Coordinates of C-alpha atoms and ligand atoms in Angstrom, one line a residue:
X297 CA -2.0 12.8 26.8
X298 CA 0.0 15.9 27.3
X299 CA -2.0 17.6 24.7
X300 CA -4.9 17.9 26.6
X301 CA -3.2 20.6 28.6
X302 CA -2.9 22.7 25.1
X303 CA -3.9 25.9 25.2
X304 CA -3.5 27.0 21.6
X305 CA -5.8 26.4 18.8
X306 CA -4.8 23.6 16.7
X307 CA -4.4 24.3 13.2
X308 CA -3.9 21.4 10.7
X309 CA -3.0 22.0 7.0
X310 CA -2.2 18.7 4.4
X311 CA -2.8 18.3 1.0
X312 CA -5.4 15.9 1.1
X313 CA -8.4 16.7 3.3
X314 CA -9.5 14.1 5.6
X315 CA -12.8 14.0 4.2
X316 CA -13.8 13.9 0.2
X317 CA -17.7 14.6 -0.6
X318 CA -18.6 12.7 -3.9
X319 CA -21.8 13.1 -5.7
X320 CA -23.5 10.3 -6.8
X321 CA -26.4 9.5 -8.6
X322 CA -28.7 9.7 -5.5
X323 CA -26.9 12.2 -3.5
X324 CA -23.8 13.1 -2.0
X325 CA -21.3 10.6 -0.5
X326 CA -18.5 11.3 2.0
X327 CA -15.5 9.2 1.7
X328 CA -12.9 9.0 4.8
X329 CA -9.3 9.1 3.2
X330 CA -7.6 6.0 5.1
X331 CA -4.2 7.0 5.5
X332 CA -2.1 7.4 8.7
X333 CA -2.3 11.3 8.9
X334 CA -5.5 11.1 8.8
X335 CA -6.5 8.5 11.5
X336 CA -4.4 10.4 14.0
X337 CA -5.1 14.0 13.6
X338 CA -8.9 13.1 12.9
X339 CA -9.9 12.0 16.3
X340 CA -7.6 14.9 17.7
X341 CA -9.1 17.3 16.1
X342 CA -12.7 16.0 16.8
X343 CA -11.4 16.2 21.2
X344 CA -9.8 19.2 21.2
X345 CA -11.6 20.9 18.0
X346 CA -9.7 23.3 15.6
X347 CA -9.7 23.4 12.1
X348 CA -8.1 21.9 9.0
X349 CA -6.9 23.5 6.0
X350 CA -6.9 21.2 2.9
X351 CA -7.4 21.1 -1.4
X352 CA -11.2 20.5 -1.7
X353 CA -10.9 17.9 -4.4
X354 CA -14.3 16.1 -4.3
X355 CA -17.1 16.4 -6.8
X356 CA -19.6 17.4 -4.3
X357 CA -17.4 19.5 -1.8
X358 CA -18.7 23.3 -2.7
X359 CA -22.1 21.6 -2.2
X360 CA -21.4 20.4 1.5
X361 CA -18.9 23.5 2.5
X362 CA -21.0 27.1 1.8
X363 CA -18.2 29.9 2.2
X364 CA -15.4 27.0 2.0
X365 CA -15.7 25.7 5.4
X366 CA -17.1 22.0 5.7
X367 CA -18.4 21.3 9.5
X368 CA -16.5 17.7 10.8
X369 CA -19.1 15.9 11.3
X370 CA -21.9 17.5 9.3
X371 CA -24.3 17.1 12.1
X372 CA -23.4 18.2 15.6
X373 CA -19.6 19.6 14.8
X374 CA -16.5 18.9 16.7
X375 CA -14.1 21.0 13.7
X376 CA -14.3 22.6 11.2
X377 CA -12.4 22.1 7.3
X378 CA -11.4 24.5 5.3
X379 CA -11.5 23.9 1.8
X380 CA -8.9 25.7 -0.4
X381 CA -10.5 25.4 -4.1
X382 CA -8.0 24.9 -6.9
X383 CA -8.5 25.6 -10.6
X384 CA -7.1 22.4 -13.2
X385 CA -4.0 24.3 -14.0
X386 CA -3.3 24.9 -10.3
X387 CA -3.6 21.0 -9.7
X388 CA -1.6 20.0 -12.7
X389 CA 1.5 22.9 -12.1
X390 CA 1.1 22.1 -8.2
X391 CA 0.7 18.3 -7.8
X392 CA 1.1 16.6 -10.4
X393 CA 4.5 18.2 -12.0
X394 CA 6.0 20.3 -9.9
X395 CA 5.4 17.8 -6.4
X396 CA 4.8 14.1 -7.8
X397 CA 7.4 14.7 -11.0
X398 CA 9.8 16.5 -9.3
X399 CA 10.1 16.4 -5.3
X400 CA 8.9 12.9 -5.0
X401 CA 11.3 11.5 -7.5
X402 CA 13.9 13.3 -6.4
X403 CA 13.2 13.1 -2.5
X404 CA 13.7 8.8 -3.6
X405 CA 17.0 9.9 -5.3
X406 CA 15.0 8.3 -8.6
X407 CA 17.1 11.4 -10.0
X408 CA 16.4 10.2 -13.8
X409 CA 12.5 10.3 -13.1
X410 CA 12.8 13.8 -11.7
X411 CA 11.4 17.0 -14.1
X412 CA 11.2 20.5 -13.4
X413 CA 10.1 23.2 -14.7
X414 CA 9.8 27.2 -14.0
X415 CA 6.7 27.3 -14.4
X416 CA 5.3 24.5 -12.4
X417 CA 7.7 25.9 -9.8
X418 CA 6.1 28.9 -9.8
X419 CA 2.1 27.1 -9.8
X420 CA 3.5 24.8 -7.0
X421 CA 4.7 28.1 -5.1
X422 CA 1.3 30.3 -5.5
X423 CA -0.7 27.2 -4.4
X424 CA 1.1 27.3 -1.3
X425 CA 1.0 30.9 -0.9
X426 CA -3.0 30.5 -1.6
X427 CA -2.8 27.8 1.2
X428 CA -1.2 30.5 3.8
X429 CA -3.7 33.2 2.8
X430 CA -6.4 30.9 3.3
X431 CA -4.8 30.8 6.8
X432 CA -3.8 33.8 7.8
X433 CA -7.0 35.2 6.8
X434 CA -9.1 32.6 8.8
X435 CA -7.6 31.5 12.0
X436 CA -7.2 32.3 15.3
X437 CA -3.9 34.2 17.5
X438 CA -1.5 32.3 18.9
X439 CA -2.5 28.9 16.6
X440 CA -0.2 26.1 16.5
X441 CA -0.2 25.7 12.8
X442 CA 1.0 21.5 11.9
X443 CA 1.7 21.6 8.1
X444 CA 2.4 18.0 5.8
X445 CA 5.2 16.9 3.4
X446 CA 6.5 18.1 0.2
X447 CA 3.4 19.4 -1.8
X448 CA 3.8 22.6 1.4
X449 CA 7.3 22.7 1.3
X450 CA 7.3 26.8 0.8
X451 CA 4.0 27.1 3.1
X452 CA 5.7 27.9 6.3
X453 CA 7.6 31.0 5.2
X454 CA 4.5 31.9 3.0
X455 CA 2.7 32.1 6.5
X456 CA 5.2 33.1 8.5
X457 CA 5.1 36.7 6.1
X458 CA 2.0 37.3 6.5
X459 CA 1.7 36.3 10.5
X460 CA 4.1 36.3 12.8
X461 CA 1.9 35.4 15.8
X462 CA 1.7 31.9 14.7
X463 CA 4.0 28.8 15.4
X464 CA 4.3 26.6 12.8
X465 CA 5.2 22.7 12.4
X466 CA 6.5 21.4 9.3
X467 CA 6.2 17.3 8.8
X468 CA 8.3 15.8 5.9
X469 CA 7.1 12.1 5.2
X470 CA 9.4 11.4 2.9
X471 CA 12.8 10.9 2.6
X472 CA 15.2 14.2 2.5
X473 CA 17.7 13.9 -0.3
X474 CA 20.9 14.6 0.7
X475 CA 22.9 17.8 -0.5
X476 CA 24.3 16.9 -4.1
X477 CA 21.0 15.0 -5.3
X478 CA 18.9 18.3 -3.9
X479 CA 21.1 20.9 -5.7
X480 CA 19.6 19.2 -8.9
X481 CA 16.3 20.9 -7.9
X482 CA 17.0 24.5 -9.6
X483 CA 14.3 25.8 -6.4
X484 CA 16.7 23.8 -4.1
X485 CA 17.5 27.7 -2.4
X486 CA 13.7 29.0 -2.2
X487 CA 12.6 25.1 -1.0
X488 CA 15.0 25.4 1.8
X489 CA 14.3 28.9 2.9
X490 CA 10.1 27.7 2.6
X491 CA 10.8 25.5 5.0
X492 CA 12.9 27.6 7.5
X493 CA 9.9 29.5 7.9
X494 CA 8.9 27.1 10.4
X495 CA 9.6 26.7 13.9
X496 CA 9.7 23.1 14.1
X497 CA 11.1 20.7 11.2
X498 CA 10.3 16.9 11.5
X499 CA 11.2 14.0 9.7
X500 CA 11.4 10.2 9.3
X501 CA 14.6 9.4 10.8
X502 CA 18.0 11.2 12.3
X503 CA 19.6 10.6 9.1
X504 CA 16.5 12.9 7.5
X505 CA 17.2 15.2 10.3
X506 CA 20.9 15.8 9.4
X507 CA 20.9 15.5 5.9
X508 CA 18.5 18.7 6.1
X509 CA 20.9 20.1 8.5
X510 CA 23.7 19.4 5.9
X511 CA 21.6 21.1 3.2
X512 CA 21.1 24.3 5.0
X513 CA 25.2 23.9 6.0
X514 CA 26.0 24.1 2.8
X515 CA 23.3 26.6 1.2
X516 CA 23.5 29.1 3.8
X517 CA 27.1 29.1 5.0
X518 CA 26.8 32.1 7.5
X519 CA 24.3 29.9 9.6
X520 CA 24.7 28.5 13.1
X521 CA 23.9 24.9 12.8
X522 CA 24.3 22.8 16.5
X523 CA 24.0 19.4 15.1
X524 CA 23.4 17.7 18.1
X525 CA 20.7 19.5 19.2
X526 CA 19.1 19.7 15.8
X527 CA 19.0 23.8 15.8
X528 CA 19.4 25.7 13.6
X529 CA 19.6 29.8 14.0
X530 CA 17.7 31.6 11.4
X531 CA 16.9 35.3 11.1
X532 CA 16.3 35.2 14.9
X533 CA 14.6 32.8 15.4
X534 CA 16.1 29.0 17.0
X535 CA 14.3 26.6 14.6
X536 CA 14.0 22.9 16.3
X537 CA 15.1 20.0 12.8
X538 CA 14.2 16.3 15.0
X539 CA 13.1 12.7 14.0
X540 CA 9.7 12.1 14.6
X541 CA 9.4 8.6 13.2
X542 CA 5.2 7.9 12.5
X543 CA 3.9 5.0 14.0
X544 CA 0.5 3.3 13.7
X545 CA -1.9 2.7 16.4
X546 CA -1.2 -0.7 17.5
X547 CA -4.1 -1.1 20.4
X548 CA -6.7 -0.3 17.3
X549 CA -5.4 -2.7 15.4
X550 CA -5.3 -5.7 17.7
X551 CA -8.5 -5.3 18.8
X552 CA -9.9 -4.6 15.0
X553 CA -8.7 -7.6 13.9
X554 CA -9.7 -9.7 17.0
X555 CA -13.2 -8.8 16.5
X556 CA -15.4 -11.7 16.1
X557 CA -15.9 -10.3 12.5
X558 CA -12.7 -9.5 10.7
X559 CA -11.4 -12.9 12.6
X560 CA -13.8 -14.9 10.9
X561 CA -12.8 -12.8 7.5
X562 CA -9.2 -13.4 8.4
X563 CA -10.0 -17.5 8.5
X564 CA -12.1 -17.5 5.3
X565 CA -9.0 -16.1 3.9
X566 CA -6.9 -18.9 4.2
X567 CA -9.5 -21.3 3.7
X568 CA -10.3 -19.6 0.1
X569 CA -6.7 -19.1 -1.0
X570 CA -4.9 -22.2 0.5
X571 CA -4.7 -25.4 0.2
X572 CA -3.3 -28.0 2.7
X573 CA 0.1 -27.3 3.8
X574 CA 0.7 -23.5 1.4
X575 CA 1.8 -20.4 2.9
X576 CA 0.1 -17.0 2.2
X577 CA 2.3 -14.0 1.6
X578 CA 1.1 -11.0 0.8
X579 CA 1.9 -7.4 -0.1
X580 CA 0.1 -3.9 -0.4
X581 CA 1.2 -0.6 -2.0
X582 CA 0.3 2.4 -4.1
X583 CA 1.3 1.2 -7.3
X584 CA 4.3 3.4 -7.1
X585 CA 7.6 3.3 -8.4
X586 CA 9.2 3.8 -5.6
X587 CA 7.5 0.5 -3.6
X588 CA 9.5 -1.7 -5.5
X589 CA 7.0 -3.8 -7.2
X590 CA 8.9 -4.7 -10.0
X591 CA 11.8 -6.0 -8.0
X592 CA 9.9 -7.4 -6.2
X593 CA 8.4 -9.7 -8.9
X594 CA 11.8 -10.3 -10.4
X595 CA 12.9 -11.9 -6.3
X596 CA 9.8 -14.1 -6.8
X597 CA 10.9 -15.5 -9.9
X598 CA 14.2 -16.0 -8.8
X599 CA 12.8 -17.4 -5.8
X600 CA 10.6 -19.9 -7.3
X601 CA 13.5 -20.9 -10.0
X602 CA 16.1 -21.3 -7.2
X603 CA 13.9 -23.0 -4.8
X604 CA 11.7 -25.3 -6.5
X605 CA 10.7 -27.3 -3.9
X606 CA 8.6 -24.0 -2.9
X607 CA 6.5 -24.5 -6.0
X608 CA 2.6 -25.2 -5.6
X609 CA 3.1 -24.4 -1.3
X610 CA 3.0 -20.7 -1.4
X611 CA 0.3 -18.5 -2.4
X612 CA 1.4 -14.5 -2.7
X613 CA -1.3 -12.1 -2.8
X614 CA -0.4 -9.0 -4.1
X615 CA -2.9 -6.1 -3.6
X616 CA -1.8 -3.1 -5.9
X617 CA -3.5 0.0 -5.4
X618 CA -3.9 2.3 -8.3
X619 CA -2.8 5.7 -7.4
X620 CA -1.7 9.4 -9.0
X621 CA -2.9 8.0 -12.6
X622 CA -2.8 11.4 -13.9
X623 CA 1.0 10.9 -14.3
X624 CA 2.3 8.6 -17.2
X625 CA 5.2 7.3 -15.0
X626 CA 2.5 5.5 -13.2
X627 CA 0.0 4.4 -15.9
X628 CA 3.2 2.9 -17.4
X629 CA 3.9 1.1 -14.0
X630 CA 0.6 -0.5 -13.6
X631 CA 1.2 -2.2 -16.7
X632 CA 3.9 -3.3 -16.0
X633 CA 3.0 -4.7 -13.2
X634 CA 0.3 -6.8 -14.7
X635 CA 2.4 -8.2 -17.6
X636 CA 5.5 -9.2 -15.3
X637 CA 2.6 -10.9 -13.0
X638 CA 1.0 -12.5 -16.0
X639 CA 4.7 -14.0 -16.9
X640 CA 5.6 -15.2 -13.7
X641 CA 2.3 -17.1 -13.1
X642 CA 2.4 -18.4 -17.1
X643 CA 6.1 -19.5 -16.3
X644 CA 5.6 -21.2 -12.6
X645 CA 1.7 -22.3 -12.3
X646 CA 1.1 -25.9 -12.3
X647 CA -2.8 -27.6 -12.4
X648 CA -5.2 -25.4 -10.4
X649 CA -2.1 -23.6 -8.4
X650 CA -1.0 -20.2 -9.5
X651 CA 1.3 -18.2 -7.5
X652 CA 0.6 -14.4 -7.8
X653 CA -3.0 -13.0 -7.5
X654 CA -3.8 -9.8 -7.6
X655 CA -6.5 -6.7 -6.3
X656 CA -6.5 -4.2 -8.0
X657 CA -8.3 -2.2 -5.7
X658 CA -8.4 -0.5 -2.4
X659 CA -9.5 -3.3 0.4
X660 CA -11.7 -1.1 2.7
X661 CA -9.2 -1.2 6.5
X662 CA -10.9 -3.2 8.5
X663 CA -10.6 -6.1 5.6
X664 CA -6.9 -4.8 5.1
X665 CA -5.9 -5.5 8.8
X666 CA -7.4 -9.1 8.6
X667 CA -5.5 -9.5 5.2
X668 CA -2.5 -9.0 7.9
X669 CA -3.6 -11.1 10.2
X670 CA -4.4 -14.0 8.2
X671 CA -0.9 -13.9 6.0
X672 CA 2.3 -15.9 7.1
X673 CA 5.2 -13.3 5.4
X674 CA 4.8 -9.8 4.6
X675 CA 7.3 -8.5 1.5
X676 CA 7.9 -4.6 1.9
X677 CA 10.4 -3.8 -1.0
X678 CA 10.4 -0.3 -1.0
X679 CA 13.7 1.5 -3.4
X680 CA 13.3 4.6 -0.5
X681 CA 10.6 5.0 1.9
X682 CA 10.2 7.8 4.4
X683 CA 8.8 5.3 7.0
X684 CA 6.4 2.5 5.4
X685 CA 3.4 2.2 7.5
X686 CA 2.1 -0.9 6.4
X687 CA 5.3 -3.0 7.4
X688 CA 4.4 -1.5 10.7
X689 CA 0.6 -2.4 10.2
X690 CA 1.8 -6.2 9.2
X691 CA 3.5 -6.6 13.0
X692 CA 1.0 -5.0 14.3
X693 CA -1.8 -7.1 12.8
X694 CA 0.1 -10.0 13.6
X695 CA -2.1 -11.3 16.8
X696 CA -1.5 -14.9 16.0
X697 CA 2.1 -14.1 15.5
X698 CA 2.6 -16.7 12.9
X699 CA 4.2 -14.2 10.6
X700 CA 7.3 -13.2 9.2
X701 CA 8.4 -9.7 7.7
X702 CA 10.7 -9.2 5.4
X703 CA 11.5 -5.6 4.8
X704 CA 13.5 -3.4 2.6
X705 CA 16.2 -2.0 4.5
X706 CA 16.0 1.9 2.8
X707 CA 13.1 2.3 4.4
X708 CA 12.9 4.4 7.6
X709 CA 10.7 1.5 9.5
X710 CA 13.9 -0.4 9.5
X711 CA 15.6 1.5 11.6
X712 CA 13.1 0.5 14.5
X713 CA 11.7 -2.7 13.1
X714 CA 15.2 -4.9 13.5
X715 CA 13.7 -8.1 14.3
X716 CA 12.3 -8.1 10.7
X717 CA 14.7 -9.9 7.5
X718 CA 16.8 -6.9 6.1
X719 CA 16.6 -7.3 2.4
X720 CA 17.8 -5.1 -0.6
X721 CA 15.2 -4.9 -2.9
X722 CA 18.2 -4.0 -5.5
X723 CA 19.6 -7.6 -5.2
X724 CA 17.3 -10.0 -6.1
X725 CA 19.5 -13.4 -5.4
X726 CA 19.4 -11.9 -2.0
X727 CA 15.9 -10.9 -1.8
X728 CA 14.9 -15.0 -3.1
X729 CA 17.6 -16.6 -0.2
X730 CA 16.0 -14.5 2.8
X731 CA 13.1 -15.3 1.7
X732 CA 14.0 -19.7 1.6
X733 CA 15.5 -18.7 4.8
X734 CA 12.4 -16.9 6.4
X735 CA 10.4 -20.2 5.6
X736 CA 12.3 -22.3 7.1
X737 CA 12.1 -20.2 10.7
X738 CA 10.8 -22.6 13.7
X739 CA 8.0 -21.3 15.1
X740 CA 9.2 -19.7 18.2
X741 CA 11.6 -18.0 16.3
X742 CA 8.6 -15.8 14.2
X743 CA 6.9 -15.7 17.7
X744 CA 9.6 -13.8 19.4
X745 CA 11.0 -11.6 16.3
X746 CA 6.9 -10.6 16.4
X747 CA 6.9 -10.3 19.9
X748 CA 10.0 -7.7 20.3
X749 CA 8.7 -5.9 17.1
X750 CA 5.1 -5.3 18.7
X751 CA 6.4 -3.9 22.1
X752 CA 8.3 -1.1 20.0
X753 CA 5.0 -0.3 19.0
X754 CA 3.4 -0.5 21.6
X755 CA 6.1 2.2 23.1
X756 CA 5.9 4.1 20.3
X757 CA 2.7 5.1 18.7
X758 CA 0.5 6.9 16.5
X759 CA -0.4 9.2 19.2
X760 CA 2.9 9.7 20.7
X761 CA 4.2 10.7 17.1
X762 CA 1.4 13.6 17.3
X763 CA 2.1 14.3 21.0
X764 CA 5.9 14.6 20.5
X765 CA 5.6 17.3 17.4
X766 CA 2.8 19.3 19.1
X767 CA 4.5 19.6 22.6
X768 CA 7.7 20.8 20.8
X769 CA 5.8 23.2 19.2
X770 CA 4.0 24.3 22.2
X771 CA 7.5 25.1 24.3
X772 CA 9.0 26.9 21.2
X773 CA 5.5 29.0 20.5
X774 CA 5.6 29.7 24.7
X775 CA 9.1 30.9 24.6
X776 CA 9.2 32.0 21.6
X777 CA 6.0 35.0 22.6
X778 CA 7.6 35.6 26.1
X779 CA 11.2 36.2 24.9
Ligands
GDG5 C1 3.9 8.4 2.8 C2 5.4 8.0 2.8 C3 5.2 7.3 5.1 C4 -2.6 1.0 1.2 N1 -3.5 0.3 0.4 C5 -4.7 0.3 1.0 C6 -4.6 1.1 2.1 N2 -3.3 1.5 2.2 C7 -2.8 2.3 3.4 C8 -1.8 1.4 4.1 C9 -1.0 2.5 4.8 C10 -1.0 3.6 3.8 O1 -2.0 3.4 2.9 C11 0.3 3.7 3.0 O2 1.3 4.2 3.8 P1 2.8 4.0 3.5 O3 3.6 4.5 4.7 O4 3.1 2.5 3.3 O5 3.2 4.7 2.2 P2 2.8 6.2 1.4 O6 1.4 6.2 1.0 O7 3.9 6.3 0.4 O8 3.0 7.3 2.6 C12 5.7 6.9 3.7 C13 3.8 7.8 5.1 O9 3.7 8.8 4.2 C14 3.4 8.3 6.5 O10 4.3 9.3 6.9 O11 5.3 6.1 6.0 O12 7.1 6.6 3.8 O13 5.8 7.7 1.4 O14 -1.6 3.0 6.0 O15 -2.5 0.6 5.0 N3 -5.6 1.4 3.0 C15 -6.8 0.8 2.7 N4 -7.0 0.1 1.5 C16 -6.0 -0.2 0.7 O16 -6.2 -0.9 -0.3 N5 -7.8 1.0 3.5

């Protein structure tokens, strides 16, 4: 990989660290956080070594990090992680209001859910500035600094103040909203001139890409903008705004799910949940508003009362992970959830068949993957969705290639994924027809829509993702000190 030839000390700064200690009643317990960012940058990080920057949230995390800084692994270190502490006002102004009730809404044009406020605005924009302190002050010249999403969105210009040496990398996961639906934000200004801080923007997709372009068009009318490039000229500086779509590693996959193990796991599956002749489908999500849970239910319903010959042959698994319950919006959600279920099964179960189960928990990966694997459709009904690993992770999973994905077409994986069903998780007579219609594929026809779907991954990975942002960040940094 080109990044082996890096010279520059890789910095990496997210939210979330990569690694939570927990105490517990007999001791201290270290939880991995499974998430894509995380399973790239980890092993990365632990070849090349470096250090990341992160909100120490666990219970036992001053414990295991003396003087902030928590060795990766504890014994014999490859990296180290930096632990930024923050106090319960700081979390509450800085994640839960001003990012997860304000960006994220907003960022899914879910404008009506969307609250601001000055004064988490100006939490949210100390945290950051805490966040660039915490680096400036710790690491090394000449670092290649790759910062996450939309809880940093005013981190790069925060670091860039304090050094210039640095070259910084800004990833957006989520959707950016375009121009009129931002302006609602009363930061919309400061966000945009955070974020110009950096030397490198990526998002999603090329419509991400030039609906920031557009914002900064509009905001900052004096400034050079080449489009088809994706530069923009700011305060002397060119900054590089691409697409960068994240991907999943599709070689770990296959062969976690063809171990002797989770293939076994993957055939008690089917065994447990079906009986002759059903069909498993299955989804998984945050249990997040913007996943599309509820429309998702209302399509089965409509599925099951249009198409009644599928009653009693289809089992659909449903795993709904709790997530961000400190915000009402999604305590309100997850119950929802669990009455609309509880109708749908009252209204359609007949004798010892039900058609919705649920878990309610997160399925440790390895489990996940063979949930994948052993599942014959995949429903991703996303309202917005920055990318959507686990449609991704479904095709990916899919060894047998049995399967058929049907994903929502607002989300950015369907921009690559276009041998999956399109479906528009806002029309629900639609959603239940593709659905009739993806059950009554032949065979070869799931077979090859799988097939073309997993060579696009296998052309674009995970690791391509983190080897396309860094060596664009490595030729603007090299220029960038010469010049
Ligand atoms: C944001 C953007 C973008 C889920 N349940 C379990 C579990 N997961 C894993 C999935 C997948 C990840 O979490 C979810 O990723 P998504 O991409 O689907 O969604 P967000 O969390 O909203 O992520 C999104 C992403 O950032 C990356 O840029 O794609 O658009 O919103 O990997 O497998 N993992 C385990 N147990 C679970 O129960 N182990």
């Amino acid at each position: 990989m080109a990044l082996a030839r890096m010279t520059r000390p890789l910095v990496v700064v997210t939210n979330r660290e990569p690694y939570v200690d927990e105490r517990t009643k007999t001791g201290i317990r270290t939880v991995q956080r499974a998430g894509g960012v995380v399973s790239a940058l980890d092993p990365l990080l632990r070849e090349l070594g470096g250090d990341w920057v992160a909100w120490g949230s666990g219970s036992a995390d001053r414990l295991t990090a003396p003087n902030g800084i928590r060795p990766v692994p504890l014994k014999n270190p490859k990296y180290r992680l930096h632990r930024v502490y923050l106090t319960p006002e700081e979390v509450q102004g800085y994640y839960n209001r001003y990012a997860n009730q304000g960006l994220w809404p907003l960022s899914h044009l879910l404008i009506e859910r969307a609250r601001f406020s000055r004064q988490a605005w100006s939490t949210y924009r100390a945290v950051n500035q805490k966040f660039a302190r915490r680096v400036a002050r710790e690491m090394p010249n000449n670092a290649l600094v790759f910062s996450h999403d939309y809880q940093l969105a005013v981190f790069p210009s925060a670091l860039r103040q304090l050094r210039s040496d640095m070259a910084i990398a800004h990833f957006w996961h989520i959707p950016w909203p375009v121009y009129p639906v931002l302006k609602l934000c009363p930061q919309y200004q400061e966000l945009l001139r955070g974020m110009l801080g950096a030397d490198v923007l990526g998002f999603q997709t090329l419509d991400d890409a030039q609906a920031f372009m557009d914002s900064v068009a509009h905001t900052f009318r004096h400034v050079a903008i080449d489009r088809s490039r994706g530069e923009i000229a700011w305060q002397g500086r060119t900054i590089e705004v691409k697409a960068f779509p994240i991907s999943v590693d599709i070689e770990a996959i296959e062969s976690l799910v063809r171990s002797p193990r989770i293939s076994r796991w993957a055939q008690g599956i089917r065994r447990h949940l079906l009986a002759p002749g059903q069909r498993l489908g299955i989804s998984v999500d945050r249990a997040d508003y913007t996943k599309g849970i509820i429309p998702r239910l209302e399509a089965l319903r409509e599925f099951f009362r249009r198409y009644p010959q599928h009653l009693g042959r289809i089992v659909f698994l449903q795993v709904v992970v709790p997530t961000r319950s400190e915000v009402h919006a999604y305590r309100l959600l997850y119950r929802q959830v669990e009455e609309e279920t509880r109708r749908i099964n009252e209204e359609f179960s007949q004798g010892t068949w039900k058609p919705l189960i649920t878990i309610r928990r997160s399925i440790d990966r390895p489990r996940l993957m063979g949930l994948f694997r052993a599942a014959d459709f995949a429903l991703v009904s996303s309202l917005f969705d920055g990318m959507n690993l686990v449609a991704k992770e479904f095709v990916s999973a899919q060894v047998d290639r049995r399967g058929v994905l049907l994903l929502s077409e607002t989300t950015g994986a369907a921009q690559e994924l276009s041998q999956a069903l399109p479906i528009n998780p806002w029309d629900p007579e639609g959603f239940a027809e593709t659905l009739d219609q993806a059950l009554s594929l032949t065979p070869e026809e799931r077979a090859e829509r799988l097939a073309a779907m997993q060579a696009h991954l296998h052309a674009h990975t995970l690791y391509d993702w983190v080897s396309d942002i860094l060596t664009t960040l490595d030729t603007v940094a090299g220029s960038y000190v010469e010049s």
